[in-house]
Coordinates of C-alpha atoms in Angstrom, one line a residue:
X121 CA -50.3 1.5 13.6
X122 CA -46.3 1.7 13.5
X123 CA -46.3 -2.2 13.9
X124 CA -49.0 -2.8 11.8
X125 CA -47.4 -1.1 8.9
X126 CA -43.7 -2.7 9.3
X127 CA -45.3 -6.0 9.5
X128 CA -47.4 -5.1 6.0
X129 CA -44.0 -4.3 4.6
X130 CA -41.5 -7.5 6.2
X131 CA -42.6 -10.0 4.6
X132 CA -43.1 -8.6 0.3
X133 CA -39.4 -6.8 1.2
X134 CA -38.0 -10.1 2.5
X135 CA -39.6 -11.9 -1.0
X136 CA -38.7 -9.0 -2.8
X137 CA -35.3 -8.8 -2.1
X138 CA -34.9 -13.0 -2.8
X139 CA -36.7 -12.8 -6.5
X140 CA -34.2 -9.4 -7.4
X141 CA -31.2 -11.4 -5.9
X142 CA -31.9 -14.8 -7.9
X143 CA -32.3 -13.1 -11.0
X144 CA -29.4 -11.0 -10.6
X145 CA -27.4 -13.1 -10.1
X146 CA -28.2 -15.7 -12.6
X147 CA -28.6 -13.5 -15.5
X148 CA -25.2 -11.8 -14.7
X149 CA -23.4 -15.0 -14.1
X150 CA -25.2 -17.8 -15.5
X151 CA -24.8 -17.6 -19.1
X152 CA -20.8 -16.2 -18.5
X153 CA -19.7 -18.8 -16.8
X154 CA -21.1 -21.5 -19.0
X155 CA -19.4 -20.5 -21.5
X156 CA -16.2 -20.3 -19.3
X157 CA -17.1 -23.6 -18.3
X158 CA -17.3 -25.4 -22.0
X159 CA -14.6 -22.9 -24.4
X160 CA -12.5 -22.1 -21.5
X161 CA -12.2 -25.3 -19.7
X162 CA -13.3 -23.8 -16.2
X163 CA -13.3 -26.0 -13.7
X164 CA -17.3 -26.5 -12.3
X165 CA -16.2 -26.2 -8.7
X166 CA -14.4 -23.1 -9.2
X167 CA -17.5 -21.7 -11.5
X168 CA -19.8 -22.8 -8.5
X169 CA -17.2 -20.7 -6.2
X170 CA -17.4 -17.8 -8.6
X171 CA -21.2 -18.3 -8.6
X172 CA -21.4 -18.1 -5.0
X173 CA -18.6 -15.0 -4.3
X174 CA -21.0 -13.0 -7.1
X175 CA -24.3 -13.4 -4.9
X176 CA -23.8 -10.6 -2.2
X177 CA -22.9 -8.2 -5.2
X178 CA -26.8 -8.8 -6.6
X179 CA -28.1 -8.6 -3.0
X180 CA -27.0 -5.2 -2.5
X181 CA -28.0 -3.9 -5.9
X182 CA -31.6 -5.9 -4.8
X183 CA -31.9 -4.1 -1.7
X184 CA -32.6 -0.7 -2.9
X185 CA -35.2 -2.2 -5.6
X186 CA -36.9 -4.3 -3.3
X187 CA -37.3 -1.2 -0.6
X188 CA -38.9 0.4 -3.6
X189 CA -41.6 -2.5 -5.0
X190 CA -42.0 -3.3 -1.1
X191 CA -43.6 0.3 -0.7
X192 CA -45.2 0.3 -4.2
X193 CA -47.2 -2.7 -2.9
X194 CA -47.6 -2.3 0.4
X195 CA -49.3 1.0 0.1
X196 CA -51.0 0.3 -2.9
X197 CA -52.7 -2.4 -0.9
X198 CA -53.8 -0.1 2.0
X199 CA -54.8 2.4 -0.6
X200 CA -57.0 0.0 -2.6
X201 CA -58.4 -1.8 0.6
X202 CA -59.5 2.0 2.0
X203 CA -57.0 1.9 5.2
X204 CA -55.0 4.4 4.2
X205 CA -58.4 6.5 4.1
X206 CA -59.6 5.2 7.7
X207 CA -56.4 6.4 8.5
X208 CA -56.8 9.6 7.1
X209 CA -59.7 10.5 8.9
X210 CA -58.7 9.9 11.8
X211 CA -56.3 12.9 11.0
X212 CA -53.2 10.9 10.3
X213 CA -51.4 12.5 7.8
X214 CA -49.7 11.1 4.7
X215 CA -46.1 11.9 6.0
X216 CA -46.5 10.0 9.1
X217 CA -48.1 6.9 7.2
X218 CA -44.8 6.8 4.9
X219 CA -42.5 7.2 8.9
X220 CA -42.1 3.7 9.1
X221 CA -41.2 3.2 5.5
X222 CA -39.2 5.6 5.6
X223 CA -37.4 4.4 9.2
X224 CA -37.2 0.8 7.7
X225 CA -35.1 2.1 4.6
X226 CA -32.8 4.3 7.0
X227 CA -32.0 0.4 8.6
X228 CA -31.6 -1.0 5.1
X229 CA -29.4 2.2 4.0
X230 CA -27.0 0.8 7.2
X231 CA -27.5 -2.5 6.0
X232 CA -26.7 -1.9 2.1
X233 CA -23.5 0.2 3.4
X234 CA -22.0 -2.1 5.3
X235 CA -22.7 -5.1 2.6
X236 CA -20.9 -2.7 0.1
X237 CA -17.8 -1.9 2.9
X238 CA -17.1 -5.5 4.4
X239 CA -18.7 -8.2 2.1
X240 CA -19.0 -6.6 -1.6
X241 CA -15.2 -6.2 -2.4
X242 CA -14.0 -8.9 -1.1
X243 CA -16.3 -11.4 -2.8
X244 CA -15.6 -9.7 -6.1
X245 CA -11.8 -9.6 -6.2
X246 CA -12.0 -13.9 -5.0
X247 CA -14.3 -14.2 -7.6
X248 CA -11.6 -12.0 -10.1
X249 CA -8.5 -14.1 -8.7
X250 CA -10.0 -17.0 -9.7
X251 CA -10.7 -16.5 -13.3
X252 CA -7.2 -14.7 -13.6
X253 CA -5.4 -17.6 -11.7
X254 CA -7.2 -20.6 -13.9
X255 CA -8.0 -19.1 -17.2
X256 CA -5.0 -16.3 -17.3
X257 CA -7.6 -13.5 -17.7
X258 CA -6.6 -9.8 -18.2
X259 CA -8.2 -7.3 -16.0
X260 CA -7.8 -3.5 -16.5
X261 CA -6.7 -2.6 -12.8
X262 CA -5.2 -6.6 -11.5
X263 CA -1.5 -5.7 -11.9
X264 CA 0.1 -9.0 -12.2
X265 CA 2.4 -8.0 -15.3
X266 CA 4.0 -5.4 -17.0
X267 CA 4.1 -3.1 -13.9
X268 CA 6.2 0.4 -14.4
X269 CA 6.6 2.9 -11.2
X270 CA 8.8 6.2 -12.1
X271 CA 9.7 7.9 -9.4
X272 CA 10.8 11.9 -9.5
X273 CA 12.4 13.8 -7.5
X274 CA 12.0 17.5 -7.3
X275 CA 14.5 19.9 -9.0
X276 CA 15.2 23.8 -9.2
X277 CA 15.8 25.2 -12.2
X278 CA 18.0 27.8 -13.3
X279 CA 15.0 30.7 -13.2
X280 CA 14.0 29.4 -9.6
X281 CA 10.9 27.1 -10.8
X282 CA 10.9 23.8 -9.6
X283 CA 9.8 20.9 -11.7
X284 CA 9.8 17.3 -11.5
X285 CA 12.9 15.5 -13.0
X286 CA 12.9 11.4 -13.4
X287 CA 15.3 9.3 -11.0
X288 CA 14.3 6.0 -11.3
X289 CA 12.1 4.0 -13.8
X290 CA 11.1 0.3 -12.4
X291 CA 9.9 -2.7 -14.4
X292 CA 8.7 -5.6 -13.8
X293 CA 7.4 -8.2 -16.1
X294 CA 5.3 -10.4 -13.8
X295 CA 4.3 -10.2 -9.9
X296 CA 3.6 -13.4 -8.4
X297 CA 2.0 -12.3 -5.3
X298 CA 5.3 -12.0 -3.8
X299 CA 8.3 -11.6 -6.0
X300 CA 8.8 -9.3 -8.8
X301 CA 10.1 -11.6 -11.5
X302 CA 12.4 -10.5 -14.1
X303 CA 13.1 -6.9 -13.7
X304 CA 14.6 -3.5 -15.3
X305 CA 15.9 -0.5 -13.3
X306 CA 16.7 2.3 -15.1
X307 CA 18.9 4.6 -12.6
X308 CA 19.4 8.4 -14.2
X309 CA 21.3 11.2 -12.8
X310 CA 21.0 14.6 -13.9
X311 CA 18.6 13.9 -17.0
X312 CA 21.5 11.4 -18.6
X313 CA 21.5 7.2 -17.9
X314 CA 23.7 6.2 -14.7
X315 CA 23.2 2.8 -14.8
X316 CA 20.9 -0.2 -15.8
X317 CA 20.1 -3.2 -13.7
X318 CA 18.3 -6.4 -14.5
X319 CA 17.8 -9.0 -12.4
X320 CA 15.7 -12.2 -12.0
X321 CA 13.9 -11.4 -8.9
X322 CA 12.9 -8.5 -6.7
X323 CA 12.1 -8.9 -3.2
X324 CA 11.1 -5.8 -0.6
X325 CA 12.6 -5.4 2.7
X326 CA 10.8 -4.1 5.3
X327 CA 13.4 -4.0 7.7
X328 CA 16.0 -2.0 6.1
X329 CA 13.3 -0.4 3.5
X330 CA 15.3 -1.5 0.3
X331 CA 14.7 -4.1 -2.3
X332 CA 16.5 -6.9 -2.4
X333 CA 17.7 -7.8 -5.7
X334 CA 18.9 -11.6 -6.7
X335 CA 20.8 -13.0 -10.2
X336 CA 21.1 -10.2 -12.2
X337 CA 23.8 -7.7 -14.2
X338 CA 24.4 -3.8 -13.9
X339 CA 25.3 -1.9 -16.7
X340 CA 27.3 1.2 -16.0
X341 CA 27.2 3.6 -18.3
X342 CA 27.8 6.7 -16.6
X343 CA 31.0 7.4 -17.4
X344 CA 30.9 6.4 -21.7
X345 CA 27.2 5.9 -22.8
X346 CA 28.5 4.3 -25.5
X347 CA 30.3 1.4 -23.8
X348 CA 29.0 -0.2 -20.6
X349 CA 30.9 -1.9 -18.1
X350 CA 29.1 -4.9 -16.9
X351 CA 29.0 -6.7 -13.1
X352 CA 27.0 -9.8 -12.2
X353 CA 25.5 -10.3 -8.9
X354 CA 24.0 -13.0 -7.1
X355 CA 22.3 -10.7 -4.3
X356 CA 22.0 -6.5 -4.3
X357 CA 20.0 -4.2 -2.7
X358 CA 18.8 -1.1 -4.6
X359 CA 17.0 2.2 -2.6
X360 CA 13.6 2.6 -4.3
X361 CA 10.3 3.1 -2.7
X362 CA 7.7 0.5 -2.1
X363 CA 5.6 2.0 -4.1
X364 CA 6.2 -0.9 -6.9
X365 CA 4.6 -3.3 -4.7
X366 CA 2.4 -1.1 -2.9
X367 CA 0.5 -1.1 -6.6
X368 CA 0.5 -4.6 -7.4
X369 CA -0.7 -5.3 -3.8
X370 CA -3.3 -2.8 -4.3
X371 CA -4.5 -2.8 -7.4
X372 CA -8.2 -3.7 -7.8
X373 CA -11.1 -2.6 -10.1
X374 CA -13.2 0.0 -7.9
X375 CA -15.9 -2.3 -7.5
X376 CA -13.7 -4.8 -5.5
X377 CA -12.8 -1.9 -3.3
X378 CA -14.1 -0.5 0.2
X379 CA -13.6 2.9 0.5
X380 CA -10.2 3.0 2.6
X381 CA -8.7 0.9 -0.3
X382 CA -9.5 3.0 -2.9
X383 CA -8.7 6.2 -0.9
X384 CA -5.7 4.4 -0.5
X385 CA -4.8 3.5 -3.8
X386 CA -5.9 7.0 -5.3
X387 CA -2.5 8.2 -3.2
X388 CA -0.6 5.7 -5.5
X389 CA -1.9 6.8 -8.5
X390 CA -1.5 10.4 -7.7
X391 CA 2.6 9.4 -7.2
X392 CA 2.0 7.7 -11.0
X393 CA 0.9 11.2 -11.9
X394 CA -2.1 9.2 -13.7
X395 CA -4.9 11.4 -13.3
X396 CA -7.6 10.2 -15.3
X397 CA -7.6 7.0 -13.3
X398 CA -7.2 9.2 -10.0
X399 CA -10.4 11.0 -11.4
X400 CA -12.1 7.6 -12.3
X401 CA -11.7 6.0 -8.5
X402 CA -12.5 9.2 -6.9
X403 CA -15.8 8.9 -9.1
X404 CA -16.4 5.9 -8.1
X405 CA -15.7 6.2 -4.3
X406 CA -18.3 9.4 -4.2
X407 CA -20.5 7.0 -5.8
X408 CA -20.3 3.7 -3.3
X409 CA -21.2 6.5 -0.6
X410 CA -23.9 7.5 -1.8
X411 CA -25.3 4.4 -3.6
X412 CA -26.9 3.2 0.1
X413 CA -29.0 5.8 0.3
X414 CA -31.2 5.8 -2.6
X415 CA -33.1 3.5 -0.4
X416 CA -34.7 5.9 1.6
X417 CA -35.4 7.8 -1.8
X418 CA -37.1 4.9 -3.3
X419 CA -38.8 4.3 0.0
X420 CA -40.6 7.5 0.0
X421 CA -41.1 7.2 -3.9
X422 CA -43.1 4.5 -3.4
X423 CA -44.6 4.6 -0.7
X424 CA -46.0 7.9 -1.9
X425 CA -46.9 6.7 -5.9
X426 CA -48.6 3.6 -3.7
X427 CA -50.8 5.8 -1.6
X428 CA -52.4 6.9 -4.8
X429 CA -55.8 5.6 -5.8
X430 CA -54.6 4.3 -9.0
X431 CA -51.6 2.0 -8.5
X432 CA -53.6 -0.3 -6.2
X433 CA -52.8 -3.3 -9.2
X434 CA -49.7 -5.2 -8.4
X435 CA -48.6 -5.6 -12.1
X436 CA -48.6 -1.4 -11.9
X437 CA -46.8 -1.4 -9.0
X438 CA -44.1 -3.7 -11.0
X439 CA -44.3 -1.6 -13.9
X440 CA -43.8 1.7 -11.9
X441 CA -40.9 0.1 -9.5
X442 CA -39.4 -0.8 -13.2
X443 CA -39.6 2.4 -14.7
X444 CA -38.4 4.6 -11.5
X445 CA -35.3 2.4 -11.2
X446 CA -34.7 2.5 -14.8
X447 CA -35.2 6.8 -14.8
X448 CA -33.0 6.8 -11.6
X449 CA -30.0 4.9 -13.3
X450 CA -30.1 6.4 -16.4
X451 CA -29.8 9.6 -14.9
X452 CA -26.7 8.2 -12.4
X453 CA -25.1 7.4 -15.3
X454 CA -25.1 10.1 -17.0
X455 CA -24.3 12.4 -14.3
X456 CA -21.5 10.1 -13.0
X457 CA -20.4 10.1 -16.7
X458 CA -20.1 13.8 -16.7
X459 CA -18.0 13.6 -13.2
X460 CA -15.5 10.9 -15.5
X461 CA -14.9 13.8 -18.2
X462 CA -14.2 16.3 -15.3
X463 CA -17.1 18.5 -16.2
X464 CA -18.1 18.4 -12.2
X465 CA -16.5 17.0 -9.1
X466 CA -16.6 13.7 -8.3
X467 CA -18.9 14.8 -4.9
X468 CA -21.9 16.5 -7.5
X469 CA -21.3 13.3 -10.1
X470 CA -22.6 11.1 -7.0
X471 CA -24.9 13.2 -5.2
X472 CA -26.9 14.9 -7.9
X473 CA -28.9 11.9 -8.6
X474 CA -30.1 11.3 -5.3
X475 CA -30.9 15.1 -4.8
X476 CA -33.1 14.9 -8.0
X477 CA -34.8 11.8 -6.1
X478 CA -35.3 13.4 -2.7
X479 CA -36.8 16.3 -4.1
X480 CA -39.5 14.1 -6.5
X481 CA -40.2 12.1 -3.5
X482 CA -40.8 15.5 -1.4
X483 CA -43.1 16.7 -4.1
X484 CA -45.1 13.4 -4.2
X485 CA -45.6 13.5 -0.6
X486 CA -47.0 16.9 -0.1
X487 CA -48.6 16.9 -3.8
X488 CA -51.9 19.1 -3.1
X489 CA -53.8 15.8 -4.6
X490 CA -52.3 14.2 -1.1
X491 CA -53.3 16.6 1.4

């Protein structure tokens, strides 16, 4: 019975999964990048290569969806062809009809995770490089100009409270995957302006832990803020942290992100002090965890709305796997969007959702109507 059942549900999962995919990702991409293509002079070979890099993006989002038709159909079948009730009276019960549905999504849920971990990001943030390297494009989290890192230290205060006071505030117009190009140190020492340094080009070193400055002037101004005394340089190097690269290295939207990256880069932001973004990625990051497992929920969704007498019609099984996945995002989003305002943590903004569909699947399954 086991066998006969995965077998009913390979193949519509395997077709399933190709019609989602294809759509996907021609809707999502299609229509952008022919537009890039003819206003923004994109090359076609690179819009093929973005094309391409998007496609595991739409698989994962398909796998869930086609888990959830595959069941709708499968079941629906056996329910309209009267082998679910053969089955039935031979005291099977519903539960252990839905197992290998339910066994089948556990596999997917692996397989969606690791597609999100090892081939999601990466894809993405190729695809993102491209458009920002040919068409100069502006993403929110690609640092590649304007970068600023402040770095505090602690200080005691007077009534034995300690707050944070500002050392060092770094600049750097452009990073070209390298070098910081064209940059401005501020250096401050007890709350007044020791000295300002610009210089042409910024380069870490690892081995003494230092940047290496090149071609650039200090400004001392220490000892009369109102006239500095100037020095050139043709090669400095300046104690800061790595911090500066460390962010333009790092910095990715969330969705081009595994989870140890943006675990990672949530420890940079929290030296930034920038909280709302440490709020958003840790959002997000509770989200990618649990994203793989609304498989198994829409698995035992549908497998139990397909046992019913009524959805034996493949056009209602369509409609229903429509409707379910549109309820079930709506609802993600606006519980997730309640975790972004800091109403609730990150962990219930992620998790709620797909407690909501465990316990709708649960009821479907051990309905009275079912039993």
């Amino acid at each position: 019975m086991d066998a006969y059942l995965v077998r009913e549900l390979i193949t519509p999962f395997f077709f399933s999964v190709g019609i989602f995919s294809a759509l996907g990702v021609t809707i999502g991409t299609i229509s952008d990048l022919s537009y890039k293509i003819v206003n923004s002079d994109l090359a076609f070979i690179s819009a093929v290569q973005i094309f391409c890099l998007k496609i595991p993006e739409y698989i994962a989002y398909g796998l869930p969806i086609s888990v959830l038709l595959t069941t709708l159909i499968t079941y629906s079948r056996l329910s309209k062809d009267s082998e679910l009730i053969a089955l039935r009276s031979c005291g099977i019960s519903l539960f252990r009809l839905v197992t290998p549905a339910l066994i089948l999504s556990l596999i997917i849920t692996l397989l969606t995770f690791i597609f999100n971990e090892l081939i999601v990001p990466n894809a993405n943030y190729q695809a993102t490089t491209i458009l920002v390297e040919q068409l100069n494009e502006q993403r929110q989290f690609l640092l590649r100009k304007d970068i600023f890192y402040p770095e505090y230290i602690e200080v005691k205060a007077d009534n034995g409270n300690n707050y944070k006071q500002l050392k060092t505030l770094f600049y750097a117009q452009r990073f070209d995957g390298e070098n910081m190009r064209s940059l401005t140190i501020l250096d401050t020492e007890k709350k007044g302006l020791n000295k300002v340094i610009i210089s042409e080009k910024g380069t870490w070193n690892n081995q003494q832990q230092v940047w290496d400055l090149f071609n650039g002037i200090i400004y001392d101004v220490k000892t009369n803020p109102l006239v500095a005394t100037e020095s050139f340089f043709k090669e400095m190097q300046f104690a800061l942290s790595k911090t500066p690269l460390e962010l333009a290295l790092k910095s990715r939207d969330p969705y081009e992100m595994n989870i140890i990256q943006s675990e990672e880069y949530i420890k940079l932001l929290r030296l930034l002090g920038d909280e709302k973004n440490v709020l958003m990625f840790q959002v997000r990051t509770a989200q990618k965890i649990a994203f793989p497992f609304v498989c198994i929920i829409f698995a035992l969704v549908g497998s139990s709305l397909g046992s019913l007498p009524n959805t034996a019609n493949k056009a209602t099984s369509f409609g229903l796997c429509v409707a379910i996945v549109f309820g079930y995002y709506f609802i993600s989003f606006f519980i997730g969007s309640l975790g972004l305002i800091g109403l609730i943590s990150p962990f219930m903004a992620a998790w709620i959702p797909n407690v909501f569909g465990v316990l709708i699947g649960i009821y479907l399954l051990f309905k009275p109507s079912f039993a």
